[in-house]
Amino acid sequence: MAQITVYNAQKIITMDANRPMATHVAVRDGRILAVGGADCADQWGPVTHDSTFADAVLMPGFVEGHCHMMSGFIWDYAYAGYHDRIDPDGKLWRGKTDIETVIADMRAYASTMPDDQPLLTWGFDPIFLQSERLNRHHLDQISDTRPVAFLFSSGHLMCVNSVVLRMVGYDGATNVEGVMKGADGTPNGELQEMAAMFPVMRRLGMDYRTKAHQEKYIHQFAKVCVRAGVTTATDLFATITDQGLAELKRVTAQPDYPVRIVPTIAAMNAAPEEIAAQAHAVAAHSHDKLRLGAVKLMTDGSIQGWSARVRAPGYVGGQPNGLWNTPPETIFALCEVMQRERVQMHAHTNGDEASDVTLNAIEAAARKHPWPGARHVLQHAQMMEGGLFRRAAELGVCVNLFVNHIWYFGDQHAALTIGEDRAARMDGCRSALDAGVAMAIHSDAPVTPMGPLFTASCAVNRKTMSGRVLGPAQRITVDEALRAITLGAAYTLKMDAEVGSIETGKRADFAVLGQDPTAIDPAHLADVPVLGTVTGGHVTLL
Amino acid sequence: MSALPRLPLTVIGGYLGAGKTTLLNRLLSEPHGQKIMVMVNDFGAINIDAALIERADGDTLSLTNGCVCCTMGNDLFMALGDALDRRPRPDHLVIEASGIADPAKIAMAARAEPDMAYGGIAVVVDGENWPKLADDPLIGAQMRGQVQVADVLLVSKTGGALAPNLAVRLAALSRAPLLDLADLPQVAPVLLGGMAPDGVQGGLQGVAADHPAYVGWAHEGAERLERPALEALLAARPAGIYRLKGHVLSPDGALEVHVVGPTIDIKPAQSDSTRVVAIGLASQIDRETIAAWWANAAA
């Protein structure tokens, strides 16, 4: 007979309506055997009591429904961003709020590196700095002997020092779109878009294709998750190679690997039938902690890059409408084939026109090939309003809203991208829930840091970086937000019968917290400490 | 810089169903004498004559004429890096852009990358459906954008005659030469240029000289031009030259020149003489006109 362990905690928030609160949870064979008081499992035989969590609060392990395993390897680079950030090993990287601090911190970091190694940084975003734009003269102050390259957080821009410019032969005679020049006619170090960045990335070994699914980074990603209390996490635009799949399968199966990983295949650059066939083929490799079989569509761009496809009245600065990454005709073809072949889709749609077109495509596909329970998910879905949410509800389509944008880019959205009214209703959790849409909320890590409690806080408080409350009518309650980061997100991954709440029969996946998120001022929800996780009964404490 | 010759990159743009794959199938089966590497989005659509296929290996097809065809995966630019690192390096890389892509965003990499040469952007325009696509509220802007960045426009499905209103619309968006695919006896000269792979360094024979529909012009000399003078000369080239490439001596070392349609790309190079080849359609230009224009270089 397998051992029964009964954990006691200060409080257990179950997300199960039958027993919302408890003090004890019994675990057997990685699953929840009973929930309640100290005697909850006595009818099952002899138990062992364990008071590891006596001072902690347990919640269902958090589910991050939209992030990327790149969050693991990005920390090979030095962090140069504006906000404080904690790396997978718990080291705090202070936010750099002016160029002088950027230079000083990166100089200090470079001094710890071997001389021949390039300094590569991530997370820098010029949108947050009021000062002069970052250029090669700044980076030359960090080092004028080793290559220095700052990859901006959008991924579409970088800034390099003079060493790098010489390495790729960019000079005053270079006439390449994206190689930006200063007043003196020479390149100023800023490189825009991949074509101009590619020669640098090639020479500095910045090839990300297979990195995420290497053993080292699969582990690194797990550390990021544990720190955030996450026990189920997606890799939401994965390129799955045979070798990567074998590694994922092997590493995640290790008994102490603490996260259930849900990679979704990038539905691009192949015929829909081939993509569906690959989804089915990889699905056969799923196990308890690896769930394959869904795909990810990439329909439009980003709102802050003015490349999202938006409906009237368009962008507030009069910018032209954004770009399709997949033409509507192909979105329709993909939806039809995936629906027919029973492959669940996650569709990146930032702008409301992209959400609209994708709903049309799903509706057309559903008419031809009915599939109750398809649970396709519109990801980001930032500009959906009441009308689109009600349509999603009718069609059984879920949404996973990028509510972290309210804090990080809310001020910019109101002032520069879509204007006050639509910024106030964007990532509209209240409207989604009121319309009856199955809803999750997410970080898109590493775009914003993984941290479901922070994400929940954005949905509850809707505070921007400047401190204003953007769209107070769209705020949701703490209970609703906690549901969105557990059961809500699990539903979008079709794992809600298995994880997302603490109830008998489900997997023993818990977030271990230092405070009760329901008993504090909601303004401080993001500050609730995460102490670790339990995954299938396996305890990982920080 | 690597001692290997630069890898020229030609990008094929155009919407779904315009005929990009048909064009690539044509290119791969023509007797151009070059070892071309073709990268496509949808491998299944490539339909090469079985007799030409030497080996099919996962997502790479090797042809008996030395060409290869493969998929690019989800990171196009890193796939460019793979092509550059391939040994032996291909003579020419041809990439099929996805139907909605801006081909200039890919082709610009050939201007940025020191180890690549600009081979231009050929956009295949669907002669039947393009006007409708160009007016589509969802994708019209991206369709017109593809035409705006083209170095050569290849019209498919014309039924033998280019519709005048289509030609007018395209001309309003682009200065690129406009060719009816049905009229082209071979596509390699337009997509790749007219030289044998070692043409710049060595022989000047090539496809262009071999086919009567095309005019090939080659020149070797000792003229030396300052970069601004070269740019001015190229800007004044006669209409009807689709492609020109070669090395031109200058006071600060040689320059490598690639001209495709309206685009001029110049990079530093090593050479001990000025050697240039150009190509156009025989119905539009003759060798004497090109020679007379180039004579200004020595003036």
Short mmCIF file of N, CA and C in Angstrom, two decimals, chain A residues 167-170 173-179 193-203 206-209 237-240 266 268-271 274 309 321-330 353 357, chain B residues 15-16 40-45 71-75 77-82 84-85 87 89 98-101 104-109 111-116 133 137-139 141-142 227 264-266:
data_model
loop_
_atom_site.label_atom_id
_atom_site.label_comp_id
_atom_site.label_asym_id
_atom_site.label_seq_id
_atom_site.Cartn_x
_atom_site.Cartn_y
_atom_site.Cartn_z
N MET A 167 32.96 44.49 -36.75
CA MET A 167 32.89 43.05 -37.02
C MET A 167 31.99 42.75 -38.22
N VAL A 168 30.90 43.48 -38.37
CA VAL A 168 29.98 43.21 -39.47
C VAL A 168 30.17 44.19 -40.64
N GLY A 169 31.17 45.03 -40.52
CA GLY A 169 31.49 45.92 -41.64
C GLY A 169 30.49 47.05 -41.88
N TYR A 170 29.73 47.43 -40.87
CA TYR A 170 28.81 48.56 -41.04
C TYR A 170 29.59 49.86 -40.85
N ALA A 173 29.46 54.06 -45.41
CA ALA A 173 29.06 53.71 -46.77
C ALA A 173 27.93 52.67 -46.79
N THR A 174 27.63 52.08 -45.63
CA THR A 174 26.59 51.05 -45.59
C THR A 174 25.23 51.68 -45.88
N ASN A 175 24.54 51.05 -46.81
CA ASN A 175 23.22 51.58 -47.16
C ASN A 175 22.20 50.46 -46.99
N VAL A 176 21.92 50.14 -45.74
CA VAL A 176 21.03 49.03 -45.43
C VAL A 176 19.92 49.56 -44.54
N GLU A 177 18.68 49.29 -44.96
CA GLU A 177 17.55 49.71 -44.14
C GLU A 177 17.67 49.04 -42.78
N GLY A 178 17.55 49.79 -41.72
CA GLY A 178 17.63 49.20 -40.39
C GLY A 178 18.98 49.43 -39.72
N VAL A 179 20.00 49.78 -40.51
CA VAL A 179 21.27 50.18 -39.90
C VAL A 179 21.17 51.69 -39.70
N GLU A 193 15.13 45.59 -36.98
CA GLU A 193 14.61 44.43 -37.70
C GLU A 193 15.70 43.40 -37.98
N MET A 194 15.23 42.18 -38.23
CA MET A 194 16.12 41.02 -38.29
C MET A 194 17.20 41.13 -39.37
N ALA A 195 16.87 41.71 -40.53
CA ALA A 195 17.86 41.72 -41.61
C ALA A 195 19.13 42.42 -41.16
N ALA A 196 18.98 43.55 -40.50
CA ALA A 196 20.14 44.31 -40.04
C ALA A 196 20.79 43.65 -38.83
N MET A 197 20.00 42.93 -38.04
CA MET A 197 20.52 42.29 -36.83
C MET A 197 21.19 40.95 -37.13
N PHE A 198 20.75 40.31 -38.22
CA PHE A 198 21.18 38.95 -38.50
C PHE A 198 22.71 38.77 -38.56
N PRO A 199 23.45 39.65 -39.27
CA PRO A 199 24.91 39.45 -39.31
C PRO A 199 25.54 39.47 -37.92
N VAL A 200 24.97 40.26 -37.02
CA VAL A 200 25.48 40.32 -35.64
C VAL A 200 25.13 39.03 -34.91
N MET A 201 23.88 38.63 -35.02
CA MET A 201 23.43 37.43 -34.29
C MET A 201 24.20 36.20 -34.76
N ARG A 202 24.46 36.15 -36.06
CA ARG A 202 25.19 35.01 -36.62
C ARG A 202 26.60 34.94 -36.04
N ARG A 203 27.25 36.09 -35.95
CA ARG A 203 28.64 36.10 -35.48
C ARG A 203 28.76 35.96 -33.97
N MET A 206 23.94 33.91 -31.57
CA MET A 206 22.62 34.08 -30.97
C MET A 206 21.58 33.28 -31.77
N ASP A 207 21.69 31.97 -31.69
CA ASP A 207 20.78 31.07 -32.40
C ASP A 207 19.90 30.39 -31.37
N TYR A 208 18.61 30.70 -31.41
CA TYR A 208 17.70 30.23 -30.35
C TYR A 208 16.91 28.99 -30.73
N ARG A 209 17.12 28.50 -31.94
CA ARG A 209 16.17 27.52 -32.46
C ARG A 209 16.00 26.29 -31.58
N PHE A 237 4.98 28.49 -28.54
CA PHE A 237 5.22 28.62 -30.00
C PHE A 237 6.48 27.82 -30.24
N ALA A 238 6.34 26.52 -30.06
CA ALA A 238 7.52 25.68 -30.00
C ALA A 238 7.87 25.11 -31.36
N THR A 239 9.17 25.05 -31.62
CA THR A 239 9.67 24.28 -32.74
C THR A 239 10.15 22.97 -32.14
N ILE A 240 9.50 21.89 -32.52
CA ILE A 240 9.82 20.61 -31.88
C ILE A 240 10.62 19.74 -32.85
N ALA A 266 4.31 25.52 -33.35
CA ALA A 266 4.10 26.70 -34.20
C ALA A 266 3.42 26.28 -35.49
N MET A 268 3.02 27.31 -38.57
CA MET A 268 3.50 28.21 -39.61
C MET A 268 4.43 27.44 -40.51
N ASN A 269 4.63 27.96 -41.70
CA ASN A 269 5.65 27.44 -42.60
C ASN A 269 5.47 25.97 -42.96
N ALA A 270 4.26 25.52 -43.03
CA ALA A 270 3.97 24.18 -43.54
C ALA A 270 2.49 24.14 -43.87
N ALA A 271 2.11 23.15 -44.65
CA ALA A 271 0.69 23.01 -45.00
C ALA A 271 -0.08 22.62 -43.74
N GLU A 274 0.00 19.01 -42.77
CA GLU A 274 1.27 18.55 -42.20
C GLU A 274 1.38 18.95 -40.73
N ARG A 309 -3.34 44.02 -35.94
CA ARG A 309 -4.42 44.40 -36.86
C ARG A 309 -5.60 44.89 -36.03
N ASN A 321 -2.63 50.51 -40.46
CA ASN A 321 -2.98 49.28 -39.75
C ASN A 321 -1.81 48.31 -39.78
N GLY A 322 -1.81 47.38 -38.85
CA GLY A 322 -0.67 46.46 -38.68
C GLY A 322 -0.57 45.39 -39.74
N LEU A 323 0.18 44.37 -39.44
CA LEU A 323 0.53 43.35 -40.43
C LEU A 323 -0.01 41.98 -40.02
N TRP A 324 -0.45 41.25 -41.00
CA TRP A 324 -0.77 39.84 -40.78
C TRP A 324 0.51 39.04 -40.83
N ASN A 325 0.71 38.19 -39.85
CA ASN A 325 1.79 37.21 -39.95
C ASN A 325 1.31 35.97 -40.66
N THR A 326 0.02 35.73 -40.59
CA THR A 326 -0.61 34.67 -41.35
C THR A 326 -1.80 35.32 -42.05
N PRO A 327 -1.91 35.18 -43.38
CA PRO A 327 -3.01 35.86 -44.06
C PRO A 327 -4.35 35.24 -43.65
N PRO A 328 -5.41 36.07 -43.60
CA PRO A 328 -6.73 35.56 -43.20
C PRO A 328 -7.13 34.28 -43.93
N GLU A 329 -6.82 34.21 -45.22
CA GLU A 329 -7.16 33.01 -45.99
C GLU A 329 -6.52 31.76 -45.35
N THR A 330 -5.29 31.91 -44.90
CA THR A 330 -4.59 30.78 -44.29
C THR A 330 -5.11 30.51 -42.88
N GLU A 353 -9.19 43.34 -34.79
CA GLU A 353 -9.50 42.80 -36.12
C GLU A 353 -9.00 41.36 -36.24
N VAL A 357 -11.38 38.21 -37.07
CA VAL A 357 -11.16 37.31 -38.21
C VAL A 357 -11.00 35.87 -37.72
N TYR B 15 1.65 36.46 -53.36
CA TYR B 15 0.60 35.89 -52.51
C TYR B 15 0.39 34.40 -52.81
N LEU B 16 -0.37 33.77 -51.93
CA LEU B 16 -0.74 32.36 -52.08
C LEU B 16 -1.35 32.15 -53.46
N VAL B 40 11.99 26.69 -49.15
CA VAL B 40 10.55 26.92 -49.31
C VAL B 40 9.84 26.80 -47.96
N ASN B 41 8.62 27.32 -47.95
CA ASN B 41 7.76 27.21 -46.78
C ASN B 41 7.11 25.85 -46.71
N ASP B 42 6.46 25.51 -47.79
CA ASP B 42 5.66 24.30 -47.81
C ASP B 42 6.33 23.30 -48.73
N PHE B 43 7.00 22.37 -48.12
CA PHE B 43 7.78 21.40 -48.87
C PHE B 43 6.89 20.56 -49.78
N GLY B 44 5.70 20.30 -49.31
CA GLY B 44 4.80 19.43 -50.06
C GLY B 44 4.42 19.97 -51.42
N ALA B 45 4.52 21.31 -51.57
CA ALA B 45 4.07 21.92 -52.82
C ALA B 45 5.11 21.79 -53.93
N THR B 71 13.31 22.95 -46.53
CA THR B 71 12.41 23.85 -45.80
C THR B 71 13.24 24.74 -44.89
N MET B 72 12.67 25.86 -44.52
CA MET B 72 13.46 26.81 -43.73
C MET B 72 13.14 26.75 -42.25
N GLY B 73 12.08 26.06 -41.87
CA GLY B 73 11.74 26.00 -40.45
C GLY B 73 11.18 27.32 -39.95
N ASN B 74 11.16 27.49 -38.65
CA ASN B 74 10.50 28.66 -38.08
C ASN B 74 11.43 29.84 -37.85
N ASP B 75 12.69 29.68 -38.18
CA ASP B 75 13.59 30.81 -38.02
C ASP B 75 14.36 31.02 -39.32
N PHE B 77 15.99 33.46 -40.55
CA PHE B 77 17.31 34.09 -40.60
C PHE B 77 18.40 33.11 -40.18
N MET B 78 18.09 32.29 -39.17
CA MET B 78 19.07 31.29 -38.79
C MET B 78 19.25 30.27 -39.92
N ALA B 79 18.19 30.04 -40.70
CA ALA B 79 18.31 29.15 -41.86
C ALA B 79 19.25 29.78 -42.91
N LEU B 80 19.24 31.12 -43.00
CA LEU B 80 20.20 31.80 -43.88
C LEU B 80 21.62 31.50 -43.42
N GLY B 81 21.80 31.52 -42.10
CA GLY B 81 23.11 31.22 -41.54
C GLY B 81 23.55 29.80 -41.89
N ASP B 82 22.60 28.86 -41.83
CA ASP B 82 22.91 27.48 -42.20
C ASP B 82 23.36 27.39 -43.66
N LEU B 84 24.77 29.71 -45.41
CA LEU B 84 26.12 30.29 -45.52
C LEU B 84 27.18 29.32 -45.01
N ASP B 85 26.83 28.53 -44.01
CA ASP B 85 27.81 27.62 -43.42
C ASP B 85 27.92 26.30 -44.17
N ARG B 87 28.91 23.54 -46.72
CA ARG B 87 30.09 23.32 -47.56
C ARG B 87 29.85 22.12 -48.44
N ARG B 89 29.67 25.74 -50.30
CA ARG B 89 28.64 26.78 -50.26
C ARG B 89 27.89 26.77 -51.60
N SER B 98 6.87 33.70 -47.54
CA SER B 98 5.48 33.27 -47.34
C SER B 98 4.56 34.27 -48.03
N GLY B 99 3.33 33.86 -48.29
CA GLY B 99 2.41 34.64 -49.12
C GLY B 99 2.16 36.05 -48.65
N ILE B 100 2.27 36.28 -47.35
CA ILE B 100 1.92 37.57 -46.80
C ILE B 100 3.18 38.37 -46.45
N ALA B 101 4.35 37.73 -46.57
CA ALA B 101 5.59 38.34 -46.08
C ALA B 101 6.00 39.54 -46.92
N ALA B 104 11.15 42.29 -48.81
CA ALA B 104 12.29 43.19 -48.58
C ALA B 104 12.92 42.93 -47.22
N LYS B 105 12.10 42.51 -46.25
CA LYS B 105 12.65 42.26 -44.91
C LYS B 105 13.62 41.10 -44.93
N ILE B 106 13.44 40.19 -45.89
CA ILE B 106 14.36 39.07 -46.03
C ILE B 106 15.55 39.49 -46.89
N ALA B 107 15.25 40.10 -48.03
CA ALA B 107 16.30 40.44 -49.00
C ALA B 107 17.31 41.42 -48.41
N MET B 108 16.84 42.27 -47.49
CA MET B 108 17.74 43.25 -46.89
C MET B 108 18.91 42.57 -46.17
N ALA B 109 18.69 41.34 -45.74
CA ALA B 109 19.76 40.60 -45.06
C ALA B 109 20.95 40.41 -46.00
N ARG B 111 21.99 42.51 -48.15
CA ARG B 111 22.75 43.77 -48.20
C ARG B 111 23.50 43.98 -46.90
N ALA B 112 22.94 43.48 -45.81
CA ALA B 112 23.56 43.68 -44.51
C ALA B 112 24.71 42.71 -44.27
N GLU B 113 24.54 41.48 -44.70
CA GLU B 113 25.50 40.43 -44.36
C GLU B 113 26.73 40.49 -45.27
N PRO B 114 27.91 40.65 -44.69
CA PRO B 114 29.12 40.76 -45.51
C PRO B 114 29.38 39.55 -46.40
N ASP B 115 28.91 38.38 -45.99
CA ASP B 115 29.16 37.17 -46.79
C ASP B 115 28.09 36.90 -47.83
N MET B 116 27.13 37.81 -47.97
CA MET B 116 26.08 37.58 -48.97
C MET B 116 26.09 38.70 -50.00
N LEU B 133 -7.07 41.35 -54.87
CA LEU B 133 -6.30 41.23 -53.63
C LEU B 133 -5.78 42.59 -53.18
N PRO B 137 -9.73 44.85 -48.10
CA PRO B 137 -9.53 45.69 -46.91
C PRO B 137 -8.59 45.05 -45.88
N LEU B 138 -8.48 43.73 -45.87
CA LEU B 138 -7.63 43.09 -44.88
C LEU B 138 -6.18 42.98 -45.35
N ILE B 139 -5.97 42.57 -46.58
CA ILE B 139 -4.59 42.30 -46.98
C ILE B 139 -4.09 43.20 -48.10
N ALA B 141 -3.04 46.27 -48.34
CA ALA B 141 -1.83 47.06 -48.10
C ALA B 141 -0.59 46.18 -48.20
N GLN B 142 -0.68 44.97 -47.66
CA GLN B 142 0.48 44.09 -47.73
C GLN B 142 0.72 43.60 -49.15
N ARG B 227 33.65 55.89 -55.70
CA ARG B 227 32.32 55.35 -55.41
C ARG B 227 31.19 56.27 -55.88
N ILE B 264 20.37 49.09 -56.30
CA ILE B 264 21.82 49.03 -56.47
C ILE B 264 22.45 48.70 -55.13
N ASP B 265 23.30 47.68 -55.10
CA ASP B 265 23.99 47.35 -53.86
C ASP B 265 25.49 47.29 -54.13
N ILE B 266 26.26 47.96 -53.28
CA ILE B 266 27.72 48.04 -53.46
C ILE B 266 28.40 47.64 -52.16
#
